[in-house]
Amino acid sequence: MKEVLRALDKWCVDNQSSLPAHVKLHVVGQTALLEANLSIEVVATVDVDLKFQIDYHIKKKLEELLAAEGKVLDPVGHEAWMPEETEYISLFKGERVEAYIAKPVYVILSKAKYAPYKNRQLIIDYLASDDLNPLLFDLAKKYEVELASIV
Amino acid sequence: MSKERNLLINKAKSKAKGLKKLREDKRYSLVLGRLKSEGLIEAKSIQAHRKKFLLSEALWVGENIEPRVLELLPAILLKKPSIILFEELPEDLKLVLNSIKQGRVLPKFRGIPGASYRQWVPLVGKKGGQPAVSKIFRFKYEEFCLLKELSIEMGLSESEVVKEGLKSLKKCTKCLQV
């Protein structure tokens, strides 16, 4: 992912006259978990979810760069629900491009709320691991997610 | 931490041990390793390889450990079946594949929504390629004769005549809009 971001940043610098001065990418979903280097097993399909919409031309270039790595940008990744208090960690900072990944606890909550069947193993592993952030329980209560029924 | 939370964590730890054992089954690394080498999944602990796997092995992994395998299976069977050692298709999978081919409403496949597995079809194998969709039309006798006549005149099959007709019609509607 960082190689893609570096290449995107270089392209943005080379084409700066026709593009927004800065672009911020917020990565959510499995890619965010993979990049967080958790101790648990994370299996991801090759789609990348970005939480917020970005400039059309930058998005097209990003899709091209991702395709070269065998990945795709999820066209509806921005529709993925994330809790309003989601915090992000810096993944990459270039001249024009900054990229962030959602903290794992928020990604796990999102999956527990909207795709518990597909992510049951992931949620169990997370709860059992040293990566567990106890904030998950408060978030689950707030957003009415029954973790016990998933486990 | 509350008693309730501790109970949940302990339950998760117990289940996680079971999951770890399941992942030691050779089917897991066999199926995911091939999917990784095909560029369909990412998993840091899995070693990519080029061995084929049985359909039943993929179904077992998908149902017991990693549902993403089930999500990818229909697309793999349609676009890259060579990575699978064939066995008889189960009925629900036959229904899924036929629904994709016939452009019908997609049923859930072992808990996976239709949209979730359908999205991978253009992305597996030849990128952008979609499976052909079968359609049946009823023609009046005169229309049927016209189709046969055009097929002979143009040196095309009847299917090709219909396809060329659709493309021409599309061009006409675009011209009218301009």
mmCIF file of C-alpha atoms in Angstrom:
data_model
loop_
_atom_site.group_PDB
_atom_site.id
_atom_site.type_symbol
_atom_site.label_atom_id
_atom_site.label_comp_id
_atom_site.label_asym_id
_atom_site.label_seq_id
_atom_site.Cartn_x
_atom_site.Cartn_y
_atom_site.Cartn_z
ATOM 1 C CA MET A 1 0.000 0.000 0.000
ATOM 2 C CA LYS A 2 2.813 2.424 0.811
ATOM 3 C CA GLU A 3 4.404 1.904 -2.606
ATOM 4 C CA VAL A 4 1.091 2.800 -4.222
ATOM 5 C CA LEU A 5 0.823 5.902 -2.062
ATOM 6 C CA ARG A 6 4.373 6.960 -2.905
ATOM 7 C CA ALA A 7 3.651 6.631 -6.603
ATOM 8 C CA LEU A 8 0.393 8.544 -6.198
ATOM 9 C CA ASP A 9 2.163 11.306 -4.328
ATOM 10 C CA LYS A 10 4.784 11.612 -7.073
ATOM 11 C CA TRP A 11 2.058 11.777 -9.717
ATOM 12 C CA CYS A 12 0.217 14.476 -7.746
ATOM 13 C CA VAL A 13 3.432 16.504 -7.502
ATOM 14 C CA ASP A 14 4.069 16.127 -11.243
ATOM 15 C CA ASN A 15 0.513 17.203 -12.052
ATOM 16 C CA GLN A 16 0.008 19.704 -9.263
ATOM 17 C CA SER A 17 -1.301 22.515 -11.457
ATOM 18 C CA SER A 18 -4.501 20.642 -12.235
ATOM 19 C CA LEU A 19 -5.117 18.937 -8.902
ATOM 20 C CA PRO A 20 -6.112 19.913 -5.368
ATOM 21 C CA ALA A 21 -3.126 21.012 -3.300
ATOM 22 C CA HIS A 22 -3.447 18.169 -0.824
ATOM 23 C CA VAL A 23 -5.325 14.932 -0.678
ATOM 24 C CA LYS A 24 -6.171 12.876 2.379
ATOM 25 C CA LEU A 25 -7.049 9.215 2.081
ATOM 26 C CA HIS A 26 -8.784 7.391 4.907
ATOM 27 C CA VAL A 27 -8.457 3.631 4.572
ATOM 28 C CA VAL A 28 -10.984 1.419 6.346
ATOM 29 C CA GLY A 29 -11.926 -2.260 6.075
ATOM 30 C CA GLN A 30 -9.585 -5.235 5.846
ATOM 31 C CA THR A 31 -6.798 -3.166 4.290
ATOM 32 C CA ALA A 32 -6.718 -0.990 7.400
ATOM 33 C CA LEU A 33 -6.384 -4.127 9.538
ATOM 34 C CA LEU A 34 -3.634 -5.555 7.318
ATOM 35 C CA GLU A 35 -1.662 -2.320 7.478
ATOM 36 C CA ALA A 36 -2.077 -2.182 11.277
ATOM 37 C CA ASN A 37 0.119 -5.313 11.590
ATOM 38 C CA LEU A 38 -2.007 -6.965 14.208
ATOM 39 C CA SER A 39 -0.943 -10.184 15.887
ATOM 40 C CA ILE A 40 -4.064 -11.951 14.619
ATOM 41 C CA GLU A 41 -4.628 -13.641 11.272
ATOM 42 C CA VAL A 42 -6.165 -11.171 8.818
ATOM 43 C CA VAL A 43 -7.314 -12.488 5.452
ATOM 44 C CA ALA A 44 -8.381 -9.844 2.960
ATOM 45 C CA THR A 45 -9.741 -9.879 -0.537
ATOM 46 C CA VAL A 46 -8.021 -7.385 -2.771
ATOM 47 C CA ASP A 47 -10.470 -4.500 -2.602
ATOM 48 C CA VAL A 48 -9.420 -1.325 -0.834
ATOM 49 C CA ASP A 49 -12.044 0.746 0.980
ATOM 50 C CA LEU A 50 -11.627 4.487 1.289
ATOM 51 C CA LYS A 51 -13.995 6.161 3.723
ATOM 52 C CA PHE A 52 -14.353 9.554 2.072
ATOM 53 C CA GLN A 53 -14.736 10.480 -1.595
ATOM 54 C CA ILE A 54 -11.696 12.028 -3.266
ATOM 55 C CA ASP A 55 -11.003 14.126 -6.366
ATOM 56 C CA TYR A 56 -12.061 12.231 -9.521
ATOM 57 C CA HIS A 57 -8.679 12.433 -11.288
ATOM 58 C CA ILE A 58 -6.761 11.378 -8.209
ATOM 59 C CA LYS A 59 -9.190 8.503 -7.720
ATOM 60 C CA LYS A 60 -8.643 7.349 -11.312
ATOM 61 C CA LYS A 61 -4.871 7.449 -10.856
ATOM 62 C CA LEU A 62 -5.154 5.572 -7.574
ATOM 63 C CA GLU A 63 -7.283 2.896 -9.275
ATOM 64 C CA GLU A 64 -4.637 2.531 -11.969
ATOM 65 C CA LEU A 65 -1.841 2.193 -9.410
ATOM 66 C CA LEU A 66 -3.833 -0.292 -7.336
ATOM 67 C CA ALA A 67 -4.641 -2.338 -10.461
ATOM 68 C CA ALA A 68 -0.919 -2.652 -11.176
ATOM 69 C CA GLU A 69 -0.646 -4.281 -7.729
ATOM 70 C CA GLY A 70 -3.615 -6.520 -8.429
ATOM 71 C CA LYS A 71 -5.929 -4.558 -6.170
ATOM 72 C CA VAL A 72 -9.134 -2.650 -6.786
ATOM 73 C CA LEU A 73 -10.739 0.359 -5.198
ATOM 74 C CA ASP A 74 -14.143 -0.568 -3.843
ATOM 75 C CA PRO A 75 -16.523 1.769 -5.706
ATOM 76 C CA VAL A 76 -18.793 1.927 -2.678
ATOM 77 C CA GLY A 77 -16.100 1.795 -0.006
ATOM 78 C CA HIS A 78 -17.110 5.295 1.121
ATOM 79 C CA GLU A 79 -20.526 3.898 2.044
ATOM 80 C CA ALA A 80 -19.003 1.539 4.631
ATOM 81 C CA TRP A 81 -20.391 2.484 8.019
ATOM 82 C CA MET A 82 -17.839 3.604 10.582
ATOM 83 C CA PRO A 83 -18.679 4.943 14.048
ATOM 84 C CA GLU A 84 -18.662 8.725 14.238
ATOM 85 C CA GLU A 85 -15.799 8.740 16.744
ATOM 86 C CA THR A 86 -13.471 6.731 14.465
ATOM 87 C CA GLU A 87 -9.845 7.674 14.956
ATOM 88 C CA TYR A 88 -7.203 7.277 12.303
ATOM 89 C CA ILE A 89 -3.477 6.544 12.421
ATOM 90 C CA SER A 90 -1.046 8.019 9.921
ATOM 91 C CA LEU A 91 0.049 5.485 7.284
ATOM 92 C CA PHE A 92 1.841 7.726 4.815
ATOM 93 C CA LYS A 93 2.782 11.381 4.492
ATOM 94 C CA GLY A 94 4.098 12.649 1.192
ATOM 95 C CA GLU A 95 4.324 16.072 -0.401
ATOM 96 C CA ARG A 96 0.723 16.097 -1.570
ATOM 97 C CA VAL A 97 -0.801 12.853 -0.311
ATOM 98 C CA GLU A 98 -1.530 11.869 3.252
ATOM 99 C CA ALA A 99 -3.018 8.501 4.063
ATOM 100 C CA TYR A 100 -4.521 7.231 7.276
ATOM 101 C CA ILE A 101 -5.868 3.918 8.453
ATOM 102 C CA ALA A 102 -8.795 3.571 10.816
ATOM 103 C CA LYS A 103 -7.740 2.216 14.194
ATOM 104 C CA PRO A 104 -8.519 -1.510 14.359
ATOM 105 C CA VAL A 105 -11.081 -1.248 17.182
ATOM 106 C CA TYR A 106 -13.363 0.889 14.981
ATOM 107 C CA VAL A 107 -12.974 -1.401 11.974
ATOM 108 C CA ILE A 108 -13.804 -4.423 14.124
ATOM 109 C CA LEU A 109 -16.915 -2.689 15.447
ATOM 110 C CA SER A 110 -18.029 -1.841 11.925
ATOM 111 C CA LYS A 111 -17.652 -5.472 10.891
ATOM 112 C CA ALA A 112 -19.401 -6.741 14.010
ATOM 113 C CA LYS A 113 -22.354 -4.461 13.297
ATOM 114 C CA TYR A 114 -22.788 -4.962 9.559
ATOM 115 C CA ALA A 115 -21.035 -8.190 8.537
ATOM 116 C CA PRO A 116 -20.799 -10.419 11.624
ATOM 117 C CA TYR A 117 -21.158 -13.723 9.747
ATOM 118 C CA LYS A 118 -18.339 -13.046 7.327
ATOM 119 C CA ASN A 119 -16.085 -11.699 10.070
ATOM 120 C CA ARG A 120 -16.941 -13.984 12.987
ATOM 121 C CA GLN A 121 -13.495 -15.591 13.074
ATOM 122 C CA LEU A 122 -11.781 -12.214 12.878
ATOM 123 C CA ILE A 123 -13.902 -10.814 15.723
ATOM 124 C CA ILE A 124 -13.251 -13.868 17.906
ATOM 125 C CA ASP A 125 -9.517 -13.682 17.249
ATOM 126 C CA TYR A 126 -9.495 -9.973 18.030
ATOM 127 C CA LEU A 127 -11.366 -10.443 21.322
ATOM 128 C CA ALA A 128 -8.948 -13.206 22.295
ATOM 129 C CA SER A 129 -5.805 -11.297 21.352
ATOM 130 C CA ASP A 130 -3.456 -8.821 23.002
ATOM 131 C CA ASP A 131 -4.537 -6.348 20.301
ATOM 132 C CA LEU A 132 -7.954 -6.040 21.972
ATOM 133 C CA ASN A 133 -8.846 -2.454 22.791
ATOM 134 C CA PRO A 134 -11.411 -2.466 25.660
ATOM 135 C CA LEU A 135 -13.063 0.512 23.974
ATOM 136 C CA LEU A 136 -14.722 -2.100 21.750
ATOM 137 C CA PHE A 137 -17.134 -3.001 24.549
ATOM 138 C CA ASP A 138 -18.223 0.598 25.080
ATOM 139 C CA LEU A 139 -18.661 1.084 21.360
ATOM 140 C CA ALA A 140 -20.626 -2.159 21.093
ATOM 141 C CA LYS A 141 -22.961 -0.964 23.829
ATOM 142 C CA LYS A 142 -23.397 2.445 22.249
ATOM 143 C CA TYR A 143 -24.093 1.063 18.779
ATOM 144 C CA GLU A 144 -26.145 -1.897 19.978
ATOM 145 C CA VAL A 145 -23.817 -4.620 18.775
ATOM 146 C CA GLU A 146 -24.261 -7.957 20.543
ATOM 147 C CA LEU A 147 -20.702 -9.269 20.666
ATOM 148 C CA ALA A 148 -21.808 -12.270 22.740
ATOM 149 C CA SER A 149 -24.080 -13.480 19.938
ATOM 150 C CA ILE A 150 -21.209 -13.317 17.448
ATOM 151 C CA VAL A 151 -18.823 -15.269 19.661
ATOM 152 C CA MET B 1 -13.100 -4.943 33.505
ATOM 153 C CA SER B 2 -16.592 -6.241 34.239
ATOM 154 C CA LYS B 3 -17.388 -9.905 34.873
ATOM 155 C CA GLU B 4 -19.501 -9.985 31.720
ATOM 156 C CA ARG B 5 -16.629 -8.727 29.589
ATOM 157 C CA ASN B 6 -14.197 -11.190 31.141
ATOM 158 C CA LEU B 7 -16.595 -14.037 30.400
ATOM 159 C CA LEU B 8 -16.860 -12.917 26.795
ATOM 160 C CA ILE B 9 -13.093 -12.656 26.436
ATOM 161 C CA ASN B 10 -12.607 -16.107 27.963
ATOM 162 C CA LYS B 11 -15.210 -17.549 25.619
ATOM 163 C CA ALA B 12 -13.475 -15.881 22.675
ATOM 164 C CA LYS B 13 -10.109 -17.286 23.780
ATOM 165 C CA SER B 14 -11.548 -20.760 23.913
ATOM 166 C CA LYS B 15 -13.068 -20.387 20.434
ATOM 167 C CA ALA B 16 -9.855 -18.837 19.120
ATOM 168 C CA LYS B 17 -7.962 -21.985 20.184
ATOM 169 C CA GLY B 18 -10.418 -24.033 18.149
ATOM 170 C CA LEU B 19 -9.948 -21.725 15.164
ATOM 171 C CA LYS B 20 -6.174 -22.012 15.451
ATOM 172 C CA LYS B 21 -6.515 -25.787 15.296
ATOM 173 C CA LEU B 22 -8.760 -25.541 12.235
ATOM 174 C CA ARG B 23 -6.185 -23.375 10.505
ATOM 175 C CA GLU B 24 -3.617 -26.128 11.004
ATOM 176 C CA ASP B 25 -5.700 -28.336 8.718
ATOM 177 C CA LYS B 26 -3.804 -28.623 5.449
ATOM 178 C CA ARG B 27 -6.904 -27.649 3.499
ATOM 179 C CA TYR B 28 -6.637 -24.114 4.862
ATOM 180 C CA SER B 29 -3.112 -23.429 3.605
ATOM 181 C CA LEU B 30 -3.818 -25.350 0.393
ATOM 182 C CA VAL B 31 -6.857 -23.287 -0.598
ATOM 183 C CA LEU B 32 -5.679 -19.905 0.660
ATOM 184 C CA GLY B 33 -2.175 -20.440 -0.689
ATOM 185 C CA ARG B 34 -3.509 -20.912 -4.193
ATOM 186 C CA LEU B 35 -5.881 -17.951 -3.883
ATOM 187 C CA LYS B 36 -2.964 -15.847 -2.707
ATOM 188 C CA SER B 37 -0.860 -16.859 -5.707
ATOM 189 C CA GLU B 38 -3.778 -15.907 -7.954
ATOM 190 C CA GLY B 39 -3.773 -12.469 -6.345
ATOM 191 C CA LEU B 40 -7.278 -12.930 -4.980
ATOM 192 C CA ILE B 41 -6.493 -12.641 -1.295
ATOM 193 C CA GLU B 42 -3.853 -11.259 1.013
ATOM 194 C CA ALA B 43 -2.824 -13.106 4.163
ATOM 195 C CA LYS B 44 0.589 -12.571 5.711
ATOM 196 C CA SER B 45 0.913 -16.009 7.307
ATOM 197 C CA ILE B 46 -0.043 -17.934 4.161
ATOM 198 C CA GLN B 47 2.528 -19.135 1.661
ATOM 199 C CA ALA B 48 1.475 -18.775 -1.970
ATOM 200 C CA HIS B 49 1.732 -21.868 -4.193
ATOM 201 C CA ARG B 50 0.393 -23.168 -7.516
ATOM 202 C CA LYS B 51 -1.212 -26.444 -6.450
ATOM 203 C CA LYS B 52 -4.849 -27.059 -7.315
ATOM 204 C CA PHE B 53 -7.447 -27.756 -4.677
ATOM 205 C CA LEU B 54 -10.657 -29.755 -4.604
ATOM 206 C CA LEU B 55 -13.943 -27.880 -4.667
ATOM 207 C CA SER B 56 -14.935 -29.727 -1.485
ATOM 208 C CA GLU B 57 -11.769 -28.447 0.199
ATOM 209 C CA ALA B 58 -12.629 -24.861 -0.702
ATOM 210 C CA LEU B 59 -16.174 -25.308 0.566
ATOM 211 C CA TRP B 60 -14.885 -26.725 3.859
ATOM 212 C CA VAL B 61 -12.480 -23.807 4.356
ATOM 213 C CA GLY B 62 -15.183 -21.303 3.419
ATOM 214 C CA GLU B 63 -17.769 -22.756 5.785
ATOM 215 C CA ASN B 64 -15.506 -23.490 8.732
ATOM 216 C CA ILE B 65 -12.792 -20.854 8.733
ATOM 217 C CA GLU B 66 -12.861 -18.116 6.102
ATOM 218 C CA PRO B 67 -16.161 -17.123 4.423
ATOM 219 C CA ARG B 68 -14.270 -14.955 1.952
ATOM 220 C CA VAL B 69 -13.433 -18.191 0.115
ATOM 221 C CA LEU B 70 -17.162 -18.741 -0.447
ATOM 222 C CA GLU B 71 -17.420 -15.163 -1.693
ATOM 223 C CA LEU B 72 -14.762 -15.828 -4.334
ATOM 224 C CA LEU B 73 -15.814 -19.343 -5.379
ATOM 225 C CA PRO B 74 -18.563 -18.521 -7.908
ATOM 226 C CA ALA B 75 -16.263 -16.105 -9.759
ATOM 227 C CA ILE B 76 -13.432 -18.652 -9.724
ATOM 228 C CA LEU B 77 -15.676 -21.399 -11.093
ATOM 229 C CA LEU B 78 -16.864 -19.137 -13.904
ATOM 230 C CA LYS B 79 -13.629 -17.397 -14.812
ATOM 231 C CA LYS B 80 -10.717 -19.483 -13.540
ATOM 232 C CA PRO B 81 -11.948 -23.047 -13.027
ATOM 233 C CA SER B 82 -8.501 -24.454 -13.892
ATOM 234 C CA ILE B 83 -7.277 -23.885 -10.336
ATOM 235 C CA ILE B 84 -9.879 -26.310 -8.978
ATOM 236 C CA LEU B 85 -9.860 -30.099 -9.268
ATOM 237 C CA PHE B 86 -13.386 -30.743 -10.324
ATOM 238 C CA GLU B 87 -15.981 -32.654 -8.451
ATOM 239 C CA GLU B 88 -19.737 -32.649 -8.810
ATOM 240 C CA LEU B 89 -21.127 -29.191 -8.151
ATOM 241 C CA PRO B 90 -23.513 -29.047 -5.194
ATOM 242 C CA GLU B 91 -27.036 -27.948 -6.151
ATOM 243 C CA ASP B 92 -26.872 -24.566 -4.449
ATOM 244 C CA LEU B 93 -23.659 -23.706 -6.284
ATOM 245 C CA LYS B 94 -25.183 -24.816 -9.604
ATOM 246 C CA LEU B 95 -28.086 -22.462 -8.913
ATOM 247 C CA VAL B 96 -25.696 -19.597 -8.146
ATOM 248 C CA LEU B 97 -23.664 -20.102 -11.325
ATOM 249 C CA ASN B 98 -26.779 -20.432 -13.491
ATOM 250 C CA SER B 99 -28.261 -17.294 -11.930
ATOM 251 C CA ILE B 100 -25.118 -15.323 -12.790
ATOM 252 C CA LYS B 101 -25.038 -16.724 -16.339
ATOM 253 C CA GLN B 102 -28.717 -16.040 -16.924
ATOM 254 C CA GLY B 103 -28.700 -12.576 -15.376
ATOM 255 C CA ARG B 104 -31.300 -13.640 -12.810
ATOM 256 C CA VAL B 105 -31.801 -12.462 -9.228
ATOM 257 C CA LEU B 106 -28.907 -13.892 -7.253
ATOM 258 C CA PRO B 107 -29.650 -16.194 -4.334
ATOM 259 C CA LYS B 108 -27.572 -16.156 -1.162
ATOM 260 C CA PHE B 109 -24.784 -18.687 -1.274
ATOM 261 C CA ARG B 110 -24.202 -20.297 2.119
ATOM 262 C CA GLY B 111 -24.763 -16.983 3.896
ATOM 263 C CA ILE B 112 -23.000 -14.846 1.280
ATOM 264 C CA PRO B 113 -25.272 -12.228 -0.375
ATOM 265 C CA GLY B 114 -25.473 -12.250 -4.170
ATOM 266 C CA ALA B 115 -23.918 -8.817 -4.559
ATOM 267 C CA SER B 116 -20.903 -9.901 -2.499
ATOM 268 C CA TYR B 117 -19.963 -12.830 -4.735
ATOM 269 C CA ARG B 118 -21.124 -11.234 -7.995
ATOM 270 C CA GLN B 119 -18.686 -8.308 -7.614
ATOM 271 C CA TRP B 120 -15.702 -10.632 -8.115
ATOM 272 C CA VAL B 121 -16.779 -12.005 -11.499
ATOM 273 C CA PRO B 122 -15.169 -9.243 -13.591
ATOM 274 C CA LEU B 123 -12.095 -9.247 -11.354
ATOM 275 C CA VAL B 124 -11.148 -12.927 -11.484
ATOM 276 C CA GLY B 125 -9.291 -14.383 -14.452
ATOM 277 C CA LYS B 126 -9.493 -12.150 -17.503
ATOM 278 C CA LYS B 127 -10.130 -8.743 -15.901
ATOM 279 C CA GLY B 128 -13.316 -7.029 -16.980
ATOM 280 C CA GLY B 129 -14.622 -10.190 -18.637
ATOM 281 C CA GLN B 130 -18.184 -11.091 -17.743
ATOM 282 C CA PRO B 131 -19.757 -14.494 -18.371
ATOM 283 C CA ALA B 132 -22.203 -14.667 -21.277
ATOM 284 C CA VAL B 133 -25.860 -14.379 -20.257
ATOM 285 C CA SER B 134 -28.460 -16.647 -21.912
ATOM 286 C CA LYS B 135 -31.756 -15.072 -22.961
ATOM 287 C CA ILE B 136 -34.734 -16.632 -24.756
ATOM 288 C CA PHE B 137 -36.907 -14.495 -27.013
ATOM 289 C CA ARG B 138 -40.091 -15.271 -28.923
ATOM 290 C CA PHE B 139 -40.155 -14.016 -32.508
ATOM 291 C CA LYS B 140 -43.113 -13.764 -34.819
ATOM 292 C CA TYR B 141 -42.670 -15.993 -37.889
ATOM 293 C CA GLU B 142 -41.839 -12.947 -40.141
ATOM 294 C CA GLU B 143 -39.216 -11.747 -37.628
ATOM 295 C CA PHE B 144 -37.711 -15.240 -37.483
ATOM 296 C CA CYS B 145 -37.469 -15.289 -41.316
ATOM 297 C CA LEU B 146 -35.864 -11.841 -41.236
ATOM 298 C CA LEU B 147 -33.284 -13.063 -38.742
ATOM 299 C CA LYS B 148 -32.421 -16.060 -40.948
ATOM 300 C CA GLU B 149 -32.241 -13.814 -44.030
ATOM 301 C CA LEU B 150 -29.875 -11.340 -42.342
ATOM 302 C CA SER B 151 -27.749 -14.189 -41.019
ATOM 303 C CA ILE B 152 -27.212 -15.487 -44.579
ATOM 304 C CA GLU B 153 -26.709 -12.021 -46.119
ATOM 305 C CA MET B 154 -24.259 -10.847 -43.478
ATOM 306 C CA GLY B 155 -22.462 -14.183 -43.108
ATOM 307 C CA LEU B 156 -23.056 -14.085 -39.367
ATOM 308 C CA SER B 157 -24.680 -16.489 -36.946
ATOM 309 C CA GLU B 158 -28.170 -15.546 -35.771
ATOM 310 C CA SER B 159 -26.762 -14.595 -32.346
ATOM 311 C CA GLU B 160 -24.215 -12.327 -34.001
ATOM 312 C CA VAL B 161 -26.960 -10.654 -36.055
ATOM 313 C CA VAL B 162 -28.899 -9.858 -32.875
ATOM 314 C CA LYS B 163 -25.743 -8.534 -31.174
ATOM 315 C CA GLU B 164 -24.863 -6.329 -34.186
ATOM 316 C CA GLY B 165 -28.444 -5.100 -34.241
ATOM 317 C CA LEU B 166 -28.229 -4.087 -30.580
ATOM 318 C CA LYS B 167 -24.973 -2.202 -31.130
ATOM 319 C CA SER B 168 -26.433 -0.358 -34.144
ATOM 320 C CA LEU B 169 -29.535 0.565 -32.186
ATOM 321 C CA LYS B 170 -27.356 1.926 -29.395
ATOM 322 C CA LYS B 171 -25.442 4.074 -31.878
ATOM 323 C CA CYS B 172 -28.726 5.383 -33.277
ATOM 324 C CA THR B 173 -30.036 6.389 -29.866
ATOM 325 C CA LYS B 174 -26.751 8.192 -29.131
ATOM 326 C CA CYS B 175 -27.016 10.096 -32.427
ATOM 327 C CA LEU B 176 -30.600 11.079 -31.629
ATOM 328 C CA GLN B 177 -29.551 12.417 -28.225
ATOM 329 C CA VAL B 178 -26.843 14.603 -29.812
#
